[in-house]
């Protein structure tokens, strides 16, 4: 078979894919009309997960699971925008890993607002200026983001979903000869996480490492200044038009950041693969056994607690705490519903959502 005939076959398949996508979007348009007439929620993470799991189960290759998920998440995002365009706020700046996470869930066509602080993302969602907000909650190398946890306690916000992305750094520069580089810009944490690459690549070369406030700023500087480079995200290099010379330069390929997708008055239906986040403001936490007795209720009902964080209550001069808990299961399931009923005055349920492994 010749190259021309192979290309003709690909063109014919592309025509079929386009026709099928248009058929799908026509059905989506009808779904959107029905949802608007009943004031239903457009974003349904549990439904999207069911579709992806079904497709992965019947897949015979050569597409792998990650490719199927990436393709159909984009299809879902286009579909949501046809049903009802919705604004998504995220912790900026543009080109940040939070921006990358937002696009991975809501697609390239959604309307985005980059905000300067985690608090401003919460406020944007709470006031209705944005339908959804995307903020980081923890990194498996650096730990939790306390500001996000504190604001979950302070604000009347729901968790619609969680997302997890690998943290990959790229080395972007317009300079082809590394010996001509004078400056490498990045955030201080990125320099630490790419130290082996820097040592192996620039040992003996006179290059100054210049810390800046974000990897997005680093990419912008590398785009503007000759003889400079940036360690940044792939989306930042693309945003500012800086060629990527090396990809995946981080010391560890196990670096992951987890994000929360926030909404106001949002509720998912049970999917069988859920996680629930709770705020526990237990009385008299200084009394021995209060926390242990509470946690024992989860153990007795065979509910797995996957995370617990203590935060200061900031109530007077004493040392008292409230707790953020994550556990497996949905709040509508009988076992967890019992605990919520038993502690109705002490617990705040932030939401049940698809668990990301």
XYZ file of C-alpha atoms in Angstrom:
357
model
C 0.000 0.000 0.000
C 1.387 3.396 -0.984
C 1.666 6.476 1.209
C -0.950 8.219 -0.911
C -3.451 5.387 -0.489
C -2.843 5.327 3.279
C -3.491 9.058 3.447
C -6.665 8.644 1.402
C -7.878 6.015 3.862
C -7.104 8.346 6.775
C -9.010 11.179 5.059
C -12.019 8.904 4.574
C -11.972 7.902 8.239
C -11.643 11.543 9.307
C -14.764 12.309 7.270
C -16.623 9.545 9.134
C -15.344 10.774 12.524
C -16.522 14.311 11.735
C -19.963 13.082 10.678
C -20.313 10.991 13.851
C -19.168 13.870 16.069
C -21.754 16.140 14.491
C -24.424 13.498 15.115
C -23.304 13.302 18.758
C -23.395 17.089 19.162
C -26.890 17.210 17.676
C -28.026 14.820 20.412
C -26.140 16.928 22.968
C -28.058 20.006 21.811
C -31.334 18.229 22.569
C -29.990 17.145 25.974
C -29.077 20.763 26.705
C -32.582 21.939 25.824
C -34.066 19.307 28.141
C -31.690 20.223 30.990
C -32.450 23.928 30.644
C -36.186 23.239 30.761
C -35.744 21.350 34.051
C -32.947 23.587 35.412
C -30.616 20.571 35.586
C -26.833 20.681 36.043
C -24.812 20.525 32.830
C -21.516 19.209 34.245
C -21.941 15.586 35.326
C -18.513 14.099 36.197
C -20.021 10.746 37.200
C -21.695 10.374 33.779
C -18.455 11.269 31.982
C -16.574 8.695 34.073
C -19.119 6.009 33.193
C -18.697 6.705 29.487
C -14.892 6.613 29.651
C -14.866 3.413 31.719
C -17.254 1.737 29.264
C -15.111 2.726 26.274
C -11.897 1.586 27.960
C -13.495 -1.779 28.791
C -14.395 -2.461 25.149
C -11.203 -0.991 23.668
C -9.059 -3.362 21.604
C -6.264 -0.861 20.870
C -3.971 0.588 19.744
C -5.290 3.566 21.779
C -4.355 3.254 25.452
C -6.487 4.332 28.433
C -4.836 7.750 28.771
C -5.417 8.517 25.081
C -9.087 7.514 25.259
C -9.606 9.676 28.344
C -7.850 12.700 26.807
C -9.830 12.483 23.542
C -13.219 12.071 25.166
C -12.660 14.701 27.862
C -12.207 17.175 25.018
C -15.361 15.863 23.327
C -17.256 16.278 26.616
C -15.940 19.834 27.005
C -17.099 20.816 23.510
C -20.468 19.227 24.256
C -20.873 21.164 27.527
C -20.150 24.422 25.736
C -22.884 23.590 23.235
C -25.321 22.802 26.066
C -24.502 25.901 28.121
C -21.242 27.904 27.994
C -19.910 28.303 31.531
C -17.010 30.343 32.897
C -14.188 28.592 34.750
C -11.949 30.468 37.204
C -8.549 29.088 38.145
C -5.487 30.047 40.131
C -3.327 31.887 37.614
C -1.377 33.072 35.914
C -2.053 31.785 32.413
C 0.217 28.862 31.656
C 0.266 27.601 35.249
C -0.232 23.944 36.118
C -3.687 24.890 37.457
C -4.467 26.336 34.018
C -3.287 23.063 32.495
C -5.549 21.106 34.854
C -8.541 23.329 34.055
C -8.103 22.828 30.319
C -7.703 19.076 30.768
C -11.182 18.942 32.350
C -13.074 21.760 30.602
C -11.381 21.808 27.196
C -9.723 24.506 25.138
C -13.000 26.205 24.142
C -14.296 27.068 27.614
C -14.264 30.638 28.926
C -11.468 30.949 31.502
C -10.559 33.562 34.078
C -7.070 33.516 35.611
C -7.148 34.894 39.160
C -4.208 35.917 41.355
C -5.096 34.067 44.583
C -6.868 30.931 45.772
C -9.213 33.149 47.813
C -10.244 35.068 44.703
C -11.143 31.784 42.967
C -13.387 30.813 45.892
C -15.017 34.262 45.894
C -15.593 34.150 42.145
C -17.448 30.841 42.431
C -19.345 31.795 45.595
C -20.650 35.031 44.055
C -21.563 33.380 40.745
C -19.044 35.248 38.601
C -17.715 31.821 37.593
C -19.631 28.544 37.478
C -16.570 26.469 38.408
C -13.214 27.087 40.072
C -10.005 25.068 39.920
C -7.510 25.203 42.812
C -4.647 22.977 43.989
C -5.090 21.060 47.232
C -1.920 18.983 47.501
C 1.287 17.853 45.859
C 2.706 14.432 46.647
C 6.201 15.897 47.027
C 5.465 19.200 48.801
C 2.321 18.408 50.847
C -1.071 20.111 51.261
C -2.121 23.638 50.331
C -3.334 24.998 53.664
C -5.064 28.020 52.139
C -7.339 25.774 50.068
C -8.216 23.659 53.124
C -8.943 26.735 55.268
C -11.193 28.274 52.604
C -13.163 25.037 52.270
C -14.047 25.557 55.924
C -14.788 29.283 55.625
C -16.788 29.430 52.391
C -20.094 27.902 51.314
C -18.649 25.984 48.392
C -19.127 22.430 47.082
C -16.534 20.098 45.599
C -17.772 18.994 42.176
C -14.781 16.854 41.237
C -11.104 16.228 41.779
C -8.369 16.013 39.180
C -4.791 14.852 39.276
C -2.054 15.724 36.805
C 1.604 14.726 36.587
C 3.936 17.684 37.011
C 6.210 17.747 33.977
C 8.657 20.569 33.354
C 9.969 21.596 29.958
C 13.113 23.495 29.065
C 12.083 26.214 26.628
C 14.383 28.604 24.801
C 14.842 30.421 21.504
C 18.592 29.848 21.745
C 19.813 26.773 19.876
C 23.337 26.709 21.322
C 23.245 26.063 25.088
C 26.678 27.622 25.547
C 25.176 30.988 24.553
C 22.625 30.958 27.360
C 23.108 33.539 30.107
C 19.933 33.211 32.178
C 17.483 30.458 33.075
C 14.240 31.661 34.632
C 11.869 29.636 36.765
C 10.134 29.346 40.108
C 12.428 28.291 42.970
C 10.563 25.006 43.503
C 11.019 24.136 39.814
C 14.785 24.643 40.093
C 14.799 22.200 43.022
C 12.717 19.631 41.205
C 14.911 19.793 38.087
C 18.292 19.975 39.825
C 19.712 16.813 38.234
C 18.911 18.045 34.707
C 20.530 21.409 35.458
C 23.638 19.818 36.912
C 24.078 17.338 34.058
C 23.332 19.839 31.285
C 25.008 23.014 32.476
C 27.956 21.770 34.511
C 30.853 24.069 33.659
C 28.698 26.596 31.780
C 28.252 30.118 33.115
C 24.478 30.288 33.378
C 22.625 32.229 36.071
C 19.516 30.679 37.587
C 17.022 33.499 38.159
C 14.028 32.770 40.428
C 10.735 34.441 39.432
C 7.228 34.302 40.896
C 5.870 31.697 38.473
C 6.888 29.363 35.681
C 4.516 31.317 33.417
C 6.539 34.493 34.090
C 9.665 32.493 33.287
C 8.275 31.516 29.882
C 7.292 35.117 29.172
C 10.806 36.357 29.989
C 12.370 33.640 27.832
C 10.178 34.801 24.956
C 11.255 38.424 25.378
C 14.951 38.182 26.177
C 17.704 36.751 23.970
C 20.141 34.200 25.396
C 17.637 33.109 28.020
C 15.574 30.036 28.802
C 12.722 28.951 31.043
C 11.875 25.893 33.059
C 8.097 25.892 32.782
C 4.992 23.908 31.956
C 4.338 22.819 28.397
C 1.224 25.008 28.270
C 3.256 28.090 29.291
C 5.855 27.471 26.570
C 3.039 27.111 24.042
C 1.226 30.201 25.327
C 4.271 32.466 24.913
C 5.595 30.812 21.762
C 8.909 29.582 23.179
C 10.270 26.435 21.484
C 10.639 23.413 23.779
C 14.177 22.073 23.643
C 13.824 19.368 26.324
C 10.696 17.819 27.769
C 10.058 16.038 31.095
C 13.224 17.329 32.754
C 12.037 16.850 36.360
C 14.130 14.631 38.660
C 11.166 12.413 39.553
C 8.448 11.229 37.192
C 6.262 10.491 40.230
C 5.499 14.170 40.963
C 1.721 14.673 41.041
C -0.541 17.561 42.005
C -4.177 17.091 42.975
C -6.745 19.787 42.233
C -10.324 20.419 43.305
C -13.056 21.608 40.974
C -15.299 23.908 42.990
C -18.927 24.858 42.422
C -21.817 26.333 44.364
C -24.714 24.082 45.393
C -23.419 21.168 43.336
C -24.364 17.537 43.875
C -23.174 14.383 42.098
C -25.176 11.193 41.925
C -23.531 8.006 43.305
C -21.232 6.295 40.816
C -19.814 3.411 42.846
C -16.338 4.995 42.709
C -16.869 7.971 44.988
C -15.035 9.970 47.614
C -16.594 12.323 50.162
C -14.975 15.328 51.839
C -16.141 16.401 55.296
C -15.364 19.232 57.704
C -15.536 18.024 61.326
C -15.862 20.605 64.084
C -15.916 18.230 67.033
C -16.741 19.596 70.507
C -14.057 19.592 73.211
C -11.217 18.376 71.013
C -8.808 18.791 73.953
C -10.639 16.032 75.850
C -8.888 12.630 75.464
C -10.520 10.236 73.023
C -12.873 12.672 71.245
C -11.233 12.267 67.842
C -10.520 8.547 68.325
C -14.153 7.831 69.240
C -15.373 9.740 66.178
C -12.995 7.930 63.819
C -14.000 4.580 65.280
C -17.469 5.111 63.809
C -15.944 4.974 60.325
C -14.016 1.812 61.169
C -17.143 0.091 62.541
C -18.946 0.777 59.261
C -15.991 -0.314 57.116
C -15.540 3.182 55.645
C -11.965 3.865 54.590
C -10.646 7.307 55.595
C -8.085 8.307 52.965
C -7.049 11.666 54.395
C -7.278 13.681 57.608
C -5.866 17.150 58.217
C -6.106 19.197 61.418
C -6.358 22.988 61.298
C -6.448 25.548 64.150
C -9.928 26.602 65.251
C -8.681 30.150 65.977
C -11.201 30.488 68.791
C -9.754 32.249 71.809
C -6.370 31.589 73.405
C -6.693 27.794 73.617
C -5.287 25.226 71.201
C -8.315 23.652 69.539
C -8.739 22.208 66.064
C -11.173 21.336 63.326
C -10.531 18.530 60.845
C -10.839 17.938 57.134
C -11.543 14.304 56.283
C -11.725 12.463 52.997
C -13.286 9.019 52.919
C -14.356 6.509 50.325
C -18.048 6.300 49.474
C -20.936 8.651 48.701
C -22.805 10.716 51.270
C -26.086 9.106 50.150
C -24.866 5.610 51.034
C -26.479 4.293 54.259
C -23.264 3.792 56.258
C -21.968 7.307 55.697
C -25.469 8.748 56.031
C -25.620 7.291 59.565
C -22.479 9.169 60.587
C -23.747 12.405 59.047
C -27.014 12.017 60.955
C -25.289 11.152 64.250
C -23.104 14.266 64.000
C -25.429 16.617 62.116
C -24.355 19.630 64.207
C -20.626 18.858 63.958
C -20.169 17.830 60.314
C -20.268 19.770 57.059
C -20.335 17.716 53.857
C -18.452 19.484 51.071
C -19.468 16.968 48.438
C -19.205 13.464 47.079
C -17.454 13.060 43.745
C -15.683 10.586 41.478
C -12.552 9.236 43.159
C -9.388 9.672 41.091
C -6.890 6.899 41.795
